C-alpha cells in the first residue's frame, strides 16, 4: 500500500488463490498450467494523486481492473482555481471541474465510485 502527500492510498487487491510472480500476475493451477489474470487495483482518493495513479496504472496495464473510491462527488477539479472561486472572481464552481466521473471512466476505462467513504 502506498500513501501520497494528499492522502490517497493505492493498494493491490487479489484473491488468496492467485500467485503474484515477477511483474506479471499469474495463477498457478493444479494442472501445471499458468493463466494470466488481470490485476485489480483499488485507489482510495480520487482527486489529484488518485487520478494520477489511476492514469499511470492504465498506461502500464491496459487489462487491469482499476477501482477508484472517492468520498466526495468530484474526482477532478482545478485546485489552482480555488482562490479565484473563494475571492469571487470565478462565480460558478462548475468552471473548476476538469472532468466528470463519467468522462474519466469512459476515457481511461476506470470503475469510479463517488460518495464512498472507506
Coordinates of N, CA and C in Angstrom, one line a residue:
X1 N 0.8 -1.2 0.0 CA 0.0 0.0 0.0 C 0.9 1.2 0.0
X2 N 0.5 2.2 -0.8 CA 1.3 3.5 -0.9 C 0.4 4.6 -0.6
X3 N 0.9 5.6 0.2 CA 0.1 6.8 0.5 C 0.8 8.0 0.0
X4 N 0.0 8.8 -0.7 CA 0.6 10.0 -1.3 C 0.5 11.2 -0.4
X5 N 1.0 12.3 -0.8 CA 1.0 13.5 0.1 C -0.4 14.0 0.4
X6 N -1.3 13.9 -0.6 CA -2.7 14.4 -0.4 C -3.6 13.4 0.2
X7 N -3.0 12.2 0.7 CA -3.8 11.3 1.5 C -4.4 10.1 0.7
X8 N -4.2 10.1 -0.7 CA -4.7 9.0 -1.5 C -3.9 7.7 -1.2
X9 N -4.6 6.6 -1.1 CA -4.0 5.3 -0.9 C -4.1 4.5 -2.2
X10 N -3.1 3.7 -2.5 CA -3.2 2.8 -3.6 C -2.8 1.4 -3.1
X11 N -3.6 0.4 -3.4 CA -3.2 -0.9 -3.0 C -3.7 -1.9 -4.0
X12 N -3.1 -3.0 -4.0 CA -3.5 -4.1 -5.0 C -4.3 -5.1 -4.2
X13 N -5.4 -5.5 -4.8 CA -6.2 -6.5 -4.1 C -6.2 -7.7 -5.0
X14 N -6.0 -8.9 -4.4 CA -6.1 -10.1 -5.1 C -6.6 -11.2 -4.2
X15 N -7.1 -12.3 -4.8 CA -7.6 -13.4 -4.0 C -6.4 -14.2 -3.5
X16 N -6.6 -15.0 -2.5 CA -5.5 -15.8 -1.9 C -5.1 -16.9 -2.9
X17 N -5.9 -17.3 -3.8 CA -5.6 -18.4 -4.8 C -4.7 -17.9 -5.9
X18 N -4.4 -16.5 -6.0 CA -3.6 -16.0 -7.0 C -2.1 -16.0 -6.5
X19 N -1.2 -16.2 -7.4 CA 0.2 -16.1 -7.0 C 0.8 -15.0 -7.9
X20 N 1.4 -14.0 -7.3 CA 2.0 -12.9 -8.0 C 3.4 -13.2 -8.2
X21 N 3.9 -13.3 -9.4 CA 5.3 -13.6 -9.6 C 5.9 -12.6 -10.6
X22 N 7.0 -12.1 -10.2 CA 7.7 -11.1 -11.0 C 6.8 -9.8 -11.2
X23 N 6.8 -9.3 -12.4 CA 5.9 -8.1 -12.7 C 4.6 -8.5 -13.2
X24 N 4.4 -9.8 -13.6 CA 3.1 -10.2 -14.1 C 2.3 -10.9 -13.1
X25 N 1.0 -11.0 -13.3 CA 0.1 -11.7 -12.4 C -0.2 -13.1 -13.0
X26 N 0.1 -14.1 -12.3 CA -0.1 -15.5 -12.8 C -0.9 -16.3 -11.7
X27 N -1.7 -17.1 -12.2 CA -2.4 -18.0 -11.4 C -1.9 -19.4 -11.7
X28 N -1.4 -20.1 -10.7 CA -0.8 -21.4 -10.9 C -1.9 -22.4 -10.6
X29 N -2.4 -23.1 -11.6 CA -3.4 -24.1 -11.4 C -2.8 -25.5 -11.0
X30 N -3.6 -26.3 -10.5 CA -3.2 -27.7 -10.1 C -2.7 -28.5 -11.3
X31 N -3.0 -28.1 -12.5 CA -2.7 -28.9 -13.7 C -1.3 -28.5 -14.2
X32 N -0.7 -27.6 -13.6 CA 0.7 -27.2 -14.0 C 0.6 -26.1 -15.1
X33 N -0.6 -25.6 -15.5 CA -0.6 -24.5 -16.4 C -0.7 -23.2 -15.7
X34 N -0.3 -22.1 -16.5 CA -0.3 -20.8 -15.9 C -1.2 -20.0 -16.8
X35 N -2.2 -19.3 -16.2 CA -3.1 -18.4 -17.0 C -3.0 -17.0 -16.4
X36 N -3.0 -16.0 -17.3 CA -2.9 -14.6 -16.9 C -4.2 -14.1 -16.5
X37 N -4.3 -13.5 -15.3 CA -5.5 -12.8 -14.8 C -5.1 -11.3 -14.7
X38 N -6.0 -10.4 -15.1 CA -5.7 -9.0 -14.9 C -5.7 -8.7 -13.5
X39 N -4.8 -7.7 -13.1 CA -4.7 -7.3 -11.7 C -5.9 -6.4 -11.4
X40 N -6.3 -6.3 -10.2 CA -7.3 -5.4 -9.7 C -6.7 -4.4 -8.7
X41 N -6.8 -3.2 -9.1 CA -6.2 -2.1 -8.2 C -7.3 -1.3 -7.6
X42 N -7.2 -1.0 -6.3 CA -8.2 -0.1 -5.6 C -7.4 1.1 -5.2
X43 N -7.9 2.3 -5.6 CA -7.3 3.5 -5.3 C -8.3 4.3 -4.4
X44 N -7.9 4.6 -3.2 CA -8.7 5.4 -2.3 C -8.3 6.8 -2.4
X45 N -9.2 7.7 -2.8 CA -8.9 9.1 -3.0 C -8.9 9.4 -4.5
X46 N -9.9 10.1 -5.0 CA -10.0 10.3 -6.5 C -9.7 11.7 -7.0
X47 N -9.0 12.5 -6.3 CA -8.7 13.8 -6.8 C -7.4 13.8 -7.5
X48 N -6.5 14.7 -7.1 CA -5.2 14.8 -7.8 C -4.3 13.5 -7.9
X49 N -3.9 13.1 -6.7 CA -3.0 11.9 -6.7 C -3.7 10.6 -7.1
X50 N -5.0 10.5 -6.7 CA -5.7 9.3 -7.1 C -5.9 9.1 -8.6
X51 N -6.3 10.2 -9.2 CA -6.5 10.2 -10.7 C -5.1 10.0 -11.4
X52 N -4.1 10.6 -10.9 CA -2.7 10.4 -11.5 C -2.3 9.0 -11.4
X53 N -2.6 8.4 -10.2 CA -2.2 6.9 -10.0 C -3.0 6.1 -11.0
X54 N -4.3 6.4 -11.1 CA -5.2 5.6 -12.0 C -4.7 5.7 -13.4
X55 N -4.4 6.9 -13.9 CA -4.0 7.1 -15.3 C -2.7 6.4 -15.5
X56 N -1.8 6.4 -14.6 CA -0.5 5.7 -14.8 C -0.6 4.2 -14.8
X57 N -1.5 3.7 -13.9 CA -1.8 2.3 -13.9 C -2.4 1.8 -15.2
X58 N -3.3 2.6 -15.8 CA -3.9 2.3 -17.0 C -2.9 2.3 -18.2
X59 N -1.9 3.2 -18.2 CA -0.9 3.3 -19.2 C 0.0 2.0 -19.1
X60 N 0.3 1.6 -17.9 CA 1.2 0.4 -17.7 C 0.5 -0.9 -17.9
X61 N -0.8 -1.0 -17.7 CA -1.5 -2.3 -17.8 C -2.9 -2.0 -18.3
X62 N -3.1 -2.2 -19.6 CA -4.4 -1.9 -20.3 C -5.5 -2.9 -19.8
X63 N -5.1 -4.1 -19.3 CA -6.1 -5.1 -18.9 C -6.5 -5.0 -17.4
X64 N -5.8 -4.2 -16.7 CA -6.1 -4.1 -15.2 C -7.5 -3.6 -14.9
X65 N -8.1 -4.1 -13.9 CA -9.4 -3.5 -13.4 C -9.0 -2.5 -12.3
X66 N -9.3 -1.2 -12.6 CA -8.9 -0.2 -11.7 C -10.2 0.4 -11.1
X67 N -10.3 0.4 -9.7 CA -11.4 0.9 -9.0 C -10.9 2.1 -8.2
X68 N -11.6 3.3 -8.4 CA -11.3 4.5 -7.7 C -12.4 4.8 -6.8
X69 N -12.1 4.9 -5.5 CA -13.1 5.3 -4.4 C -12.9 6.7 -4.0
X70 N -13.9 7.5 -4.1 CA -13.8 8.9 -3.7 C -15.0 9.3 -2.7
X71 N -14.6 9.9 -1.7 CA -15.6 10.3 -0.6 C -16.6 11.3 -1.1
X72 N -16.1 12.3 -1.9 CA -17.0 13.4 -2.4 C -17.6 13.1 -3.7
X73 N -18.2 14.1 -4.3 CA -18.9 13.9 -5.6 C -17.9 14.2 -6.8
X74 N -16.8 14.8 -6.6 CA -15.9 15.2 -7.7 C -14.6 14.4 -7.7
X75 N -14.1 14.1 -8.9 CA -12.8 13.4 -9.0 C -11.7 14.2 -9.6
X76 N -12.1 15.3 -10.3 CA -11.1 16.0 -11.0 C -11.5 17.5 -11.1
X77 N -10.8 18.3 -10.3 CA -11.1 19.8 -10.4 C -9.8 20.6 -10.3
X78 N -9.9 21.8 -10.8 CA -8.7 22.7 -10.8 C -8.5 23.3 -9.4
X79 N -7.6 22.6 -8.7 CA -7.2 23.1 -7.3 C -6.7 24.5 -7.4
X80 N -5.9 24.8 -8.4 CA -5.3 26.1 -8.5 C -6.3 27.2 -8.7
X81 N -7.5 26.9 -9.1 CA -8.5 27.9 -9.3 C -9.4 28.2 -8.0
X82 N -9.1 27.4 -7.0 CA -9.9 27.6 -5.7 C -9.8 29.0 -5.1
X83 N -8.6 29.6 -5.1 CA -8.5 31.0 -4.6 C -9.4 32.0 -5.4
X84 N -9.5 31.8 -6.7 CA -10.3 32.7 -7.5 C -11.8 32.5 -7.3
X85 N -12.1 31.2 -6.9 CA -13.5 31.0 -6.6 C -13.9 31.6 -5.2
X86 N -13.0 31.4 -4.3 CA -13.2 32.0 -2.9 C -13.3 33.5 -3.0
X87 N -12.4 34.1 -3.8 CA -12.4 35.6 -3.9 C -13.6 36.1 -4.7
X88 N -14.3 35.2 -5.4 CA -15.5 35.7 -6.2 C -15.2 36.0 -7.6
X89 N -13.9 35.9 -8.0 CA -13.5 36.2 -9.4 C -14.1 35.1 -10.3
X90 N -14.2 33.9 -9.8 CA -14.9 32.8 -10.5 C -16.2 32.6 -9.7
X91 N -17.3 32.7 -10.3 CA -18.6 32.7 -9.5 C -19.2 31.3 -9.6
X92 N -19.0 30.6 -10.7 CA -19.6 29.2 -10.9 C -18.6 28.2 -10.6
X93 N -18.9 27.3 -9.6 CA -17.9 26.3 -9.2 C -17.8 25.2 -10.3
X94 N -18.7 25.1 -11.2 CA -18.6 24.2 -12.3 C -17.5 24.5 -13.3
X95 N -17.1 25.8 -13.2 CA -15.9 26.2 -14.1 C -14.6 25.6 -13.6
X96 N -14.6 25.1 -12.4 CA -13.4 24.5 -11.9 C -13.3 23.0 -12.2
X97 N -14.4 22.4 -12.7 CA -14.4 21.0 -13.0 C -13.7 20.7 -14.2
X98 N -12.7 19.8 -14.1 CA -11.8 19.4 -15.2 C -12.5 18.3 -16.0
X99 N -13.0 17.3 -15.2 CA -13.6 16.1 -15.8 C -14.6 15.6 -14.9
X100 N -15.6 14.9 -15.4 CA -16.6 14.2 -14.6 C -16.2 12.8 -14.3
X101 N -16.8 12.1 -13.3 CA -16.5 10.7 -13.1 C -16.9 9.9 -14.4
X102 N -17.9 10.3 -15.1 CA -18.3 9.5 -16.3 C -17.3 9.7 -17.4
X103 N -16.8 10.9 -17.6 CA -15.9 11.1 -18.7 C -14.5 10.4 -18.4
X104 N -14.1 10.5 -17.2 CA -12.9 9.7 -16.8 C -13.0 8.2 -16.9
X105 N -14.2 7.7 -16.5 CA -14.5 6.3 -16.6 C -14.4 5.9 -18.0
X106 N -15.0 6.7 -18.9 CA -15.1 6.3 -20.3 C -13.7 6.4 -21.0
X107 N -12.9 7.5 -20.7 CA -11.7 7.7 -21.4 C -10.6 6.8 -20.9
X108 N -10.6 6.4 -19.6 CA -9.5 5.6 -19.1 C -9.9 4.2 -18.7
X109 N -11.2 3.9 -18.9 CA -11.8 2.6 -18.6 C -11.6 2.3 -17.1
X110 N -12.1 3.2 -16.3 CA -12.0 3.1 -14.8 C -13.4 2.8 -14.2
X111 N -13.3 2.1 -13.1 CA -14.5 1.9 -12.3 C -14.5 3.0 -11.1
X112 N -15.2 4.1 -11.4 CA -15.1 5.2 -10.4 C -16.4 5.2 -9.6
X113 N -16.2 5.2 -8.3 CA -17.3 5.2 -7.3 C -17.2 6.4 -6.4
X114 N -18.1 7.4 -6.6 CA -18.1 8.6 -5.8 C -19.0 8.4 -4.6
X115 N -18.9 9.2 -3.6 CA -19.7 9.1 -2.4 C -19.4 7.8 -1.7
X116 N -18.2 7.4 -1.7 CA -17.8 6.1 -1.0 C -16.8 6.5 0.1
X117 N -17.2 6.3 1.3 CA -16.3 6.6 2.5 C -15.7 5.2 2.9
X118 N -14.4 5.2 3.0 CA -13.7 4.0 3.3 C -13.0 4.1 4.6

